[in-house]
Short mmCIF file of C-alpha atoms and ligand atoms in Angstrom, two decimals:
data_model
loop_
_atom_site.label_atom_id
_atom_site.label_comp_id
_atom_site.label_asym_id
_atom_site.label_seq_id
_atom_site.Cartn_x
_atom_site.Cartn_y
_atom_site.Cartn_z
CA MET M 1 -10.38 -15.10 8.56
CA SER M 2 -10.80 -12.26 6.42
CA VAL M 3 -8.54 -9.64 5.72
CA PRO M 4 -7.02 -7.07 7.09
CA LEU M 5 -5.17 -9.27 9.45
CA SER M 6 -3.61 -6.24 11.39
CA ASP M 7 -4.03 -7.83 14.73
CA GLU M 8 -1.79 -10.72 13.46
CA PHE M 9 1.29 -8.46 13.33
CA THR M 10 3.21 -6.43 15.66
CA ILE M 11 3.69 -3.01 14.16
CA PRO M 12 6.18 -0.49 15.99
CA THR M 13 4.36 2.28 18.03
CA HIS M 14 5.00 5.97 17.29
CA ARG M 15 6.91 6.14 20.58
CA GLN M 16 9.03 3.21 19.56
CA ILE M 17 10.29 4.50 16.10
CA GLY M 18 10.55 8.10 17.59
CA ALA M 19 7.55 9.73 15.82
CA THR M 20 7.37 12.61 18.18
CA ALA M 21 4.91 14.89 16.35
CA HIS M 22 2.07 12.27 16.32
CA PRO M 23 -0.36 13.05 19.22
CA GLU M 24 -0.88 9.41 20.13
CA GLN M 25 2.35 7.97 20.90
CA ASP M 26 1.34 4.15 21.91
CA VAL M 27 -0.70 3.75 18.75
CA HIS M 28 0.98 1.70 16.18
CA CYS M 29 2.61 3.73 13.25
CA THR M 30 1.44 3.85 9.69
CA TYR M 31 3.66 1.22 8.18
CA LEU M 32 3.71 1.42 4.38
CA CYS M 33 6.79 -0.05 4.08
CA GLY M 34 6.03 -3.70 3.87
CA ASN M 35 7.92 -3.84 0.33
CA SER M 36 10.97 -3.41 1.96
CA LEU M 37 10.76 -5.25 5.25
CA GLY M 38 7.47 -6.86 6.43
CA PRO M 39 6.40 -6.45 10.01
CA LEU M 40 6.67 -9.30 12.52
CA SER M 41 3.59 -11.54 12.60
CA LYS M 42 2.63 -13.08 15.85
CA ARG M 43 2.51 -16.50 14.14
CA SER M 44 6.31 -15.75 13.24
CA ASN M 45 7.11 -15.23 16.63
CA LEU M 46 5.43 -18.03 18.14
CA LEU M 47 7.01 -20.66 15.52
CA ILE M 48 10.51 -19.25 16.46
CA GLN M 49 9.77 -19.71 19.98
CA GLN M 50 8.67 -23.05 19.39
CA GLU M 51 11.82 -23.79 17.56
CA LEU M 52 14.13 -22.27 20.17
CA GLU M 53 12.33 -24.67 22.94
CA ALA M 54 12.67 -27.72 20.36
CA TRP M 55 16.35 -26.97 20.23
CA GLY M 56 16.76 -26.26 23.75
CA THR M 57 14.86 -29.60 25.08
CA ARG M 58 15.79 -32.06 21.95
CA GLY M 59 19.19 -30.88 20.92
CA VAL M 60 20.22 -32.70 17.89
CA ASN M 61 17.11 -35.08 18.15
CA GLY M 62 14.82 -32.39 17.03
CA HIS M 63 15.85 -33.09 13.43
CA PHE M 64 14.00 -36.25 13.51
CA ASN M 65 10.53 -37.30 14.65
CA THR M 66 10.99 -36.46 18.30
CA HIS M 67 10.39 -32.85 17.48
CA PRO M 68 7.82 -31.64 20.00
CA TYR M 69 5.61 -29.83 17.52
CA GLY M 70 5.95 -32.64 14.76
CA ARG M 71 8.48 -30.32 12.52
CA GLY M 72 11.47 -32.37 12.36
CA TRP M 73 14.13 -30.18 10.73
CA VAL M 74 15.20 -32.57 8.25
CA ASP M 75 12.23 -31.92 6.30
CA PHE M 76 11.16 -28.72 7.71
CA CYS M 77 10.85 -27.06 4.46
CA ASP M 78 8.25 -29.79 3.43
CA HIS M 79 5.88 -27.48 5.22
CA ILE M 80 6.82 -24.37 3.20
CA THR M 81 6.87 -25.79 -0.30
CA PRO M 82 3.03 -26.19 -0.70
CA LEU M 83 2.43 -22.70 0.48
CA PHE M 84 5.27 -21.38 -1.96
CA ALA M 85 3.86 -23.33 -4.67
CA GLU M 86 0.47 -21.76 -4.22
CA LEU M 87 1.62 -18.26 -4.07
CA VAL M 88 3.63 -18.23 -7.07
CA GLY M 89 1.32 -20.64 -9.14
CA SER M 90 3.62 -23.83 -9.52
CA LYS M 91 3.82 -27.43 -8.63
CA GLU M 92 5.60 -28.38 -5.33
CA LYS M 93 8.40 -30.00 -7.31
CA GLU M 94 9.03 -26.75 -8.87
CA VAL M 95 9.95 -24.52 -5.73
CA ALA M 96 12.58 -24.68 -3.13
CA CYS M 97 12.95 -22.88 0.21
CA MET M 98 16.64 -22.09 0.14
CA GLY M 99 19.67 -19.61 0.54
CA THR M 100 19.06 -16.10 -0.28
CA LEU M 101 17.98 -14.26 -3.22
CA THR M 102 21.04 -13.00 -4.93
CA ALA M 103 22.88 -16.18 -4.21
CA ASN M 104 19.93 -18.09 -5.61
CA LEU M 105 19.91 -15.85 -8.56
CA HIS M 106 23.62 -16.77 -9.28
CA LEU M 107 22.76 -20.52 -9.07
CA MET M 108 20.06 -20.14 -11.50
CA MET M 109 22.29 -18.15 -13.95
CA ASP M 110 24.92 -20.80 -13.69
CA SER M 111 22.51 -23.35 -14.69
CA PHE M 112 20.71 -21.41 -17.34
CA TYR M 113 22.85 -18.56 -18.69
CA LYS M 114 25.00 -20.73 -21.17
CA PRO M 115 26.25 -17.92 -23.62
CA THR M 116 27.56 -18.93 -27.06
CA SER M 117 29.42 -16.76 -29.52
CA ALA M 118 26.18 -16.10 -31.46
CA ARG M 119 23.82 -15.94 -28.64
CA PHE M 120 25.48 -14.34 -25.24
CA LYS M 121 23.42 -11.49 -24.09
CA ILE M 122 21.32 -10.57 -20.85
CA LEU M 123 18.44 -8.45 -21.62
CA CYS M 124 17.08 -6.72 -18.53
CA GLU M 125 15.34 -3.54 -17.31
CA ALA M 126 17.58 -0.55 -17.12
CA LYS M 127 18.11 0.49 -13.54
CA ALA M 128 17.46 -2.94 -12.09
CA PHE M 129 18.07 -3.30 -8.39
CA PRO M 130 21.75 -3.13 -8.03
CA SER M 131 22.46 -6.52 -6.56
CA ASP M 132 20.87 -8.09 -9.75
CA GLN M 133 22.96 -5.55 -12.05
CA TYR M 134 25.92 -6.66 -10.08
CA ALA M 135 24.93 -10.40 -10.73
CA PHE M 136 24.21 -10.05 -14.20
CA ALA M 137 27.80 -8.27 -14.92
CA SER M 138 29.54 -10.62 -12.94
CA GLN M 139 28.01 -13.66 -14.54
CA ALA M 140 29.03 -12.05 -17.84
CA LEU M 141 32.66 -11.91 -16.56
CA ALA M 142 32.72 -15.22 -15.40
CA HIS M 143 32.20 -16.26 -19.01
CA GLY M 144 34.88 -13.88 -20.37
CA LEU M 145 32.52 -11.55 -21.73
CA ASP M 146 32.60 -7.70 -21.26
CA PRO M 147 29.36 -6.79 -19.48
CA ALA M 148 29.19 -3.55 -21.79
CA ASN M 149 28.37 -5.82 -24.77
CA ALA M 150 26.67 -8.91 -22.75
CA VAL M 151 24.21 -6.88 -20.71
CA LEU M 152 21.52 -5.24 -22.67
CA GLU M 153 19.17 -2.70 -20.78
CA ILE M 154 16.05 -1.49 -21.85
CA SER M 155 15.17 2.05 -20.66
CA PRO M 156 11.78 4.08 -20.56
CA ARG M 157 11.13 6.54 -23.29
CA PRO M 158 12.36 10.08 -22.73
CA GLY M 159 10.17 11.80 -20.23
CA GLU M 160 8.62 8.44 -19.04
CA TYR M 161 9.13 6.57 -15.99
CA ALA M 162 7.95 3.09 -16.87
CA LEU M 163 8.65 0.75 -19.53
CA ARG M 164 6.23 0.20 -22.25
CA GLU M 165 5.26 -3.38 -23.19
CA GLU M 166 5.56 -2.81 -26.70
CA ASP M 167 9.22 -1.44 -26.25
CA ILE M 168 10.29 -4.57 -24.54
CA LEU M 169 8.62 -7.10 -26.90
CA ASP M 170 10.10 -5.18 -29.94
CA THR M 171 13.57 -5.18 -28.46
CA ILE M 172 13.14 -9.09 -27.86
CA SER M 173 12.05 -9.61 -31.30
CA ARG M 174 14.83 -7.39 -32.81
CA GLU M 175 17.75 -8.59 -30.71
CA GLY M 176 16.52 -11.98 -29.87
CA SER M 177 18.91 -14.08 -31.84
CA SER M 178 21.74 -12.76 -29.71
CA ILE M 179 20.07 -12.97 -26.35
CA ALA M 180 20.69 -15.94 -24.17
CA LEU M 181 18.70 -14.80 -21.08
CA VAL M 182 15.83 -12.35 -20.64
CA ILE M 183 15.63 -11.43 -16.95
CA PHE M 184 13.20 -8.89 -15.21
CA SER M 185 12.02 -8.17 -12.07
CA GLY M 186 8.05 -9.14 -11.66
CA VAL M 187 7.53 -5.50 -9.98
CA GLN M 188 10.25 -3.01 -10.49
CA TYR M 189 11.60 -2.08 -6.99
CA TYR M 190 11.85 1.70 -7.69
CA THR M 191 8.89 2.55 -9.87
CA GLY M 192 6.50 -0.26 -8.72
CA GLN M 193 5.82 -1.21 -12.25
CA LEU M 194 4.40 -4.78 -12.67
CA PHE M 195 5.62 -6.16 -16.00
CA PRO M 196 3.67 -8.51 -18.24
CA ILE M 197 5.16 -11.69 -17.26
CA GLN M 198 3.40 -13.90 -19.33
CA SER M 199 3.74 -12.06 -22.44
CA ILE M 200 7.42 -11.24 -21.95
CA THR M 201 8.13 -14.82 -21.25
CA ARG M 202 6.50 -16.13 -24.34
CA ALA M 203 8.08 -13.40 -26.56
CA ALA M 204 11.48 -14.39 -25.24
CA GLN M 205 10.97 -18.07 -25.55
CA ALA M 206 9.56 -17.76 -29.02
CA GLN M 207 13.32 -16.18 -29.75
CA GLY M 208 14.85 -19.35 -28.26
CA CYS M 209 15.98 -17.28 -25.20
CA ILE M 210 15.64 -18.49 -21.69
CA CYS M 211 13.35 -16.18 -19.39
CA GLY M 212 13.82 -15.89 -15.72
CA TRP M 213 12.41 -13.41 -13.06
CA ASP M 214 13.27 -11.85 -9.79
CA LEU M 215 10.11 -11.78 -7.86
CA ALA M 216 11.50 -9.92 -4.87
CA HIS M 217 8.72 -7.19 -4.94
CA ALA M 218 6.13 -9.60 -6.90
CA VAL M 219 5.69 -12.49 -4.64
CA GLY M 220 3.01 -11.92 -1.71
CA ASN M 221 2.04 -8.77 -3.69
CA VAL M 222 0.40 -9.94 -7.03
CA PRO M 223 -0.91 -13.25 -8.19
CA LEU M 224 1.39 -15.34 -10.14
CA SER M 225 1.00 -18.34 -12.38
CA LEU M 226 4.71 -19.31 -12.98
CA HIS M 227 3.96 -22.71 -14.34
CA ASP M 228 1.22 -21.95 -16.73
CA TRP M 229 3.17 -18.94 -17.92
CA ASN M 230 5.84 -21.32 -18.84
CA VAL M 231 8.56 -19.42 -16.93
CA ASP M 232 11.87 -21.08 -16.83
CA PHE M 233 12.87 -20.16 -13.35
CA ALA M 234 12.56 -17.40 -10.84
CA VAL M 235 13.75 -16.23 -7.61
CA TRP M 236 12.67 -14.13 -4.57
CA CYS M 237 13.47 -13.02 -1.03
CA THR M 238 10.79 -13.36 1.78
CA TYR M 239 11.46 -10.52 4.09
CA LYS M 240 9.40 -7.93 1.68
CA TYR M 241 5.67 -8.70 1.28
CA LEU M 242 6.38 -12.45 2.70
CA ASN M 243 7.07 -10.75 6.18
CA ALA M 244 9.52 -13.57 7.11
CA GLY M 245 12.16 -11.12 8.64
CA PRO M 246 15.23 -9.44 7.98
CA GLY M 247 17.56 -11.77 5.44
CA SER M 248 15.04 -14.50 5.90
CA ILE M 249 15.65 -17.74 3.91
CA ALA M 250 14.45 -17.19 0.17
CA GLY M 251 12.80 -19.15 -2.78
CA LEU M 252 13.47 -20.57 -6.01
CA TYR M 253 11.53 -21.85 -8.84
CA VAL M 254 12.43 -24.21 -11.81
CA HIS M 255 9.93 -25.14 -14.46
CA GLU M 256 9.47 -28.73 -14.37
CA LYS M 257 10.07 -29.23 -17.90
CA TRP M 258 13.67 -28.77 -17.14
CA LYS M 259 15.34 -32.18 -16.52
CA ASP M 260 18.19 -32.57 -14.19
CA THR M 261 20.37 -33.90 -16.65
CA GLU M 262 19.93 -30.48 -18.71
CA LEU M 263 20.75 -28.28 -15.68
CA PRO M 264 24.33 -29.02 -14.57
CA LYS M 265 24.34 -27.47 -10.89
CA PHE M 266 26.83 -26.72 -8.12
CA ALA M 267 25.62 -29.47 -5.54
CA GLY M 268 25.39 -29.64 -1.95
CA TRP M 269 24.24 -32.60 0.13
CA TRP M 270 20.53 -31.04 0.70
CA GLY M 271 19.91 -31.28 -2.97
CA HIS M 272 20.74 -35.02 -2.66
CA ASP M 273 17.72 -37.59 -2.52
CA PRO M 274 16.62 -37.45 1.09
CA VAL M 275 16.18 -41.33 1.05
CA THR M 276 20.10 -41.67 0.95
CA ARG M 277 21.36 -38.54 2.16
CA PHE M 278 22.20 -39.80 5.48
CA ALA M 279 24.09 -42.92 4.12
CA MET M 280 26.42 -40.18 2.92
CA PRO M 281 27.31 -41.83 -0.48
CA PRO M 282 30.32 -40.35 -2.46
CA LYS M 283 28.12 -39.67 -5.66
CA PHE M 284 25.60 -36.82 -5.73
CA SER M 285 22.11 -37.83 -6.77
CA PRO M 286 19.83 -34.90 -7.02
CA ILE M 287 16.05 -34.54 -5.97
CA ASP M 288 14.22 -34.23 -9.26
CA GLY M 289 13.07 -30.51 -9.47
CA ALA M 290 13.93 -27.24 -7.74
CA GLN M 291 14.95 -28.71 -4.33
CA GLY M 292 17.72 -30.52 -6.33
CA PHE M 293 19.45 -27.11 -6.06
CA GLN M 294 19.36 -26.91 -2.64
CA GLN M 295 23.14 -26.71 -1.12
CA SER M 296 22.78 -26.60 2.74
CA ASN M 297 20.62 -27.44 5.54
CA PRO M 298 18.33 -24.56 5.93
CA SER M 299 18.11 -22.03 8.79
CA ILE M 300 15.43 -23.44 10.90
CA LEU M 301 14.61 -20.13 12.55
CA ALA M 302 14.40 -18.17 9.39
CA SER M 303 12.16 -21.13 7.91
CA ALA M 304 10.15 -20.97 11.13
CA SER M 305 9.63 -17.22 10.70
CA LEU M 306 8.58 -17.71 6.95
CA LEU M 307 6.25 -20.78 7.94
CA GLY M 308 4.22 -18.65 10.28
CA SER M 309 3.99 -15.65 8.13
CA LEU M 310 2.96 -18.03 5.16
CA GLN M 311 0.12 -19.44 7.55
CA VAL M 312 -1.11 -15.99 7.75
CA PHE M 313 -1.25 -15.90 4.08
CA LYS M 314 -3.26 -18.99 3.85
CA GLU M 315 -5.73 -17.83 6.35
CA ALA M 316 -6.07 -14.82 4.21
CA GLY M 317 -6.98 -17.01 1.44
CA MET M 318 -3.79 -16.22 -0.38
CA MET M 319 -3.48 -13.96 -3.41
CA GLY M 320 -7.13 -13.82 -4.53
CA PRO M 321 -8.83 -11.86 -1.71
CA LEU M 322 -5.31 -10.03 -1.18
CA ARG M 323 -5.05 -8.75 -4.70
CA GLU M 324 -8.68 -7.71 -4.36
CA ARG M 325 -8.00 -5.69 -1.28
CA SER M 326 -4.61 -4.42 -2.59
CA LEU M 327 -6.36 -2.72 -5.74
CA LEU M 328 -8.62 -0.90 -3.24
CA LEU M 329 -5.99 0.01 -0.96
CA THR M 330 -3.50 1.48 -3.60
CA ASN M 331 -6.45 2.74 -5.72
CA THR M 332 -7.41 4.85 -2.79
CA LEU M 333 -4.09 6.06 -1.90
CA GLU M 334 -3.48 6.97 -5.29
CA THR M 335 -6.77 8.96 -5.29
CA LEU M 336 -5.93 10.89 -2.01
CA LEU M 337 -2.28 11.97 -3.05
CA GLN M 338 -3.80 13.15 -6.41
CA GLN M 339 -5.84 15.42 -4.50
CA SER M 340 -3.23 17.05 -2.81
CA GLN M 341 -2.50 20.91 -3.78
CA TYR M 342 1.01 19.74 -4.28
CA PHE M 343 0.20 16.72 -6.93
CA ILE M 344 1.31 17.39 -10.52
CA PRO M 345 1.00 14.86 -13.50
CA THR M 346 4.18 13.18 -14.50
CA THR M 347 3.95 15.29 -17.82
CA ASP M 348 4.30 18.44 -15.92
CA VAL M 349 7.76 17.44 -14.38
CA ASP M 350 10.18 19.06 -16.69
CA LYS M 351 8.13 22.35 -16.87
CA TRP M 352 7.69 22.54 -13.23
CA SER M 353 11.31 21.84 -12.29
CA GLN M 354 12.53 24.84 -14.39
CA GLN M 355 9.59 27.20 -13.04
CA SER M 356 8.65 26.91 -9.73
CA SER M 357 10.22 26.65 -6.22
CA ARG M 358 6.91 25.58 -4.60
CA PRO M 359 6.98 21.99 -3.40
CA ALA M 360 5.51 19.39 -5.66
CA PHE M 361 5.42 15.56 -6.24
CA THR M 362 4.29 13.29 -8.79
CA ILE M 363 3.39 9.55 -9.06
CA ILE M 364 5.76 7.44 -11.37
CA THR M 365 4.23 4.32 -10.86
CA PRO M 366 2.03 3.29 -13.76
CA SER M 367 -1.70 4.69 -13.09
CA ASP M 368 -3.12 1.52 -14.74
CA PRO M 369 -3.71 -0.79 -11.73
CA ALA M 370 -3.16 -4.00 -13.88
CA SER M 371 0.49 -2.71 -14.26
CA ARG M 372 1.50 -2.42 -10.73
CA GLY M 373 1.31 -3.91 -7.21
CA ALA M 374 0.63 -2.25 -3.87
CA GLN M 375 3.36 0.46 -4.12
CA LEU M 376 3.36 3.84 -5.27
CA SER M 377 6.53 5.86 -6.00
CA LEU M 378 6.48 9.38 -5.30
CA LEU M 379 8.78 11.65 -6.96
CA PHE M 380 9.56 14.73 -5.32
CA ILE M 381 10.74 17.78 -7.46
CA GLY M 382 13.08 20.19 -6.08
CA ASP M 383 16.45 20.05 -4.42
CA GLY M 384 16.41 18.08 -1.05
CA LEU M 385 12.40 17.97 -1.01
CA MET M 386 12.43 14.15 -0.83
CA GLN M 387 14.39 14.11 2.11
CA ARG M 388 12.65 16.88 4.03
CA ALA M 389 9.26 15.27 3.07
CA HIS M 390 10.72 11.79 4.10
CA ASP M 391 11.81 13.22 7.86
CA GLY M 392 8.47 14.96 7.98
CA LEU M 393 6.44 11.90 7.49
CA THR M 394 8.82 9.86 9.74
CA SER M 395 8.02 12.56 12.46
CA PHE M 396 4.19 11.71 12.29
CA GLY M 397 4.80 7.89 12.22
CA VAL M 398 4.20 7.55 8.45
CA ILE M 399 6.89 4.93 7.45
CA GLY M 400 7.50 4.78 3.80
CA ASP M 401 10.76 4.12 2.39
CA GLU M 402 13.15 6.70 0.63
CA ARG M 403 15.06 6.12 -2.52
CA LYS M 404 17.50 8.58 -3.30
CA PRO M 405 17.68 11.00 -4.96
CA ASP M 406 14.19 11.91 -4.97
CA VAL M 407 11.65 9.14 -4.41
CA ILE M 408 9.57 7.83 -1.55
CA ARG M 409 7.73 4.52 -1.94
CA LEU M 410 4.68 3.78 -0.14
CA ALA M 411 3.26 0.48 -0.13
CA PRO M 412 -0.10 -0.43 1.50
CA ALA M 413 0.15 -4.11 1.98
CA PRO M 414 -3.22 -5.78 1.86
CA LEU M 415 -2.32 -8.32 4.68
CA PHE M 416 -2.19 -5.74 7.54
CA ASN M 417 -2.77 -2.21 6.12
CA THR M 418 -6.15 -0.50 6.29
CA LEU M 419 -7.74 2.37 4.59
CA GLN M 420 -7.19 4.51 7.56
CA ASP M 421 -3.44 4.05 6.85
CA CYS M 422 -3.77 5.33 3.34
CA GLU M 423 -5.55 8.29 4.77
CA GLN M 424 -2.89 9.22 7.45
CA ALA M 425 -0.48 8.98 4.94
CA ALA M 426 -2.04 11.34 2.42
CA MET M 427 -3.02 13.65 5.51
CA PHE M 428 0.27 13.76 7.10
CA LEU M 429 1.98 14.38 3.63
CA GLU M 430 -0.10 17.47 2.95
CA ARG M 431 0.81 18.84 6.24
CA VAL M 432 4.39 18.31 5.87
CA LEU M 433 4.19 19.86 2.54
CA ASP M 434 2.36 22.93 3.96
CA GLY M 435 5.00 23.40 6.43
CA LEU M 436 7.76 23.16 3.88
CA ALA M 437 5.72 25.77 1.44
CA SER M 438 5.22 28.36 3.92
C1 PLP F 501 15.18 -6.79 -2.31
C2 PLP F 501 16.01 -7.05 -3.56
C3 PLP F 501 17.10 -7.83 -3.56
C4 PLP F 501 17.83 -8.11 -2.35
O1 PLP F 501 18.62 -9.34 -2.46
P1 PLP F 501 19.19 -10.04 -1.20
O2 PLP F 501 20.01 -11.18 -2.01
O3 PLP F 501 17.91 -10.71 -0.44
O4 PLP F 501 19.99 -9.24 -0.24
C5 PLP F 501 17.54 -8.40 -4.96
N1 PLP F 501 17.11 -7.89 -6.03
C6 PLP F 501 15.84 -7.37 -6.10
C7 PLP F 501 15.15 -6.90 -7.24
C8 PLP F 501 15.33 -6.83 -4.65
O5 PLP F 501 14.03 -6.18 -4.73
#
């Protein structure tokens, strides 16, 4: 099968989302929001139905090999780990399908963040996703540290929106001896910047730091080679580019170089050796590798949804062909947006905001395709302009997502978006801004 697999997904129609300004009400909308919540795949829908049927016709026996589709629930995630491993570039024992992103982040920090009086800082990007900021600060507090001292944030240079690699590497070499953990997002949720994961990891480890990654916006978006890049640990959710559905089950990676004895953990029965798990022994004997971190038996409905979606990725050939198509779509969308009469370069933002009341926007995502994934972040200049532009786009069925105060993120996902989606987005944005300019 070749991408895009638009027909494999159920995307809401204009009528369903109330896009009343679009002339074709029963055609699917321009869904550029897969970075926030991926759409429902028909495969996920089917697999969830099958699990409901298994539950209804087998009850508790569905846990084992009487499962009508051969996916007994006790080892359901064994169907997912090979696909996770392929997506993030790891061995199967290095990944686990479990929990939720923020909870997994806490588990990883519990095992990997071991501050000492000399080495106690957490280095991260400024304006990390709020859940991550809260996690970092609360982890510092749990160790009796003041987050104001313990959490070290790197900001872009004045007038810039993305972080420069050299600035990150300089900070690591300057402050390295006091840093316990370097943790960035693979792709920054607000700006869409793709960080150089390998070079940051290498620089952090050269200073004796642990290096972990939050891949919420990177997994299913850009190719990853976590094992070869020697990343210590990573976490991700599955409802963004992985299309597993709202709040679905998440993922976790731990490099195999970390032995269980080095990683004290908050244990649960699902991390226990499956051979003796149901003998219910009193002493915890963990599975070797990432799966030893599992605490609870996984939600099968969520896992079925994820499995369905990952099967679609597999049929699309995984991240090689998807990245190629992603570059085409995002570069096209960027070119079309830059042709807008309302587009201004980022360097003109300050000048423009002082002088003009005419609507304008810029793109704060790095223009180098190697430094971004699918997403472009449009920054609107002028009070309330973003909200009005967003409302206007929504009325034409262009679904991006707003990040207050002034950004709209548009992410053509290569699995289901098309060049036509990019054209529609650019065309309707122009029409909306024309309306606001007059
Ligand atoms: C989406 C996202 C989250 C969400 O966390 P959940 O625990 O899944 O609710 C956290 N961090 C980042 C960077 C994200 O992009």
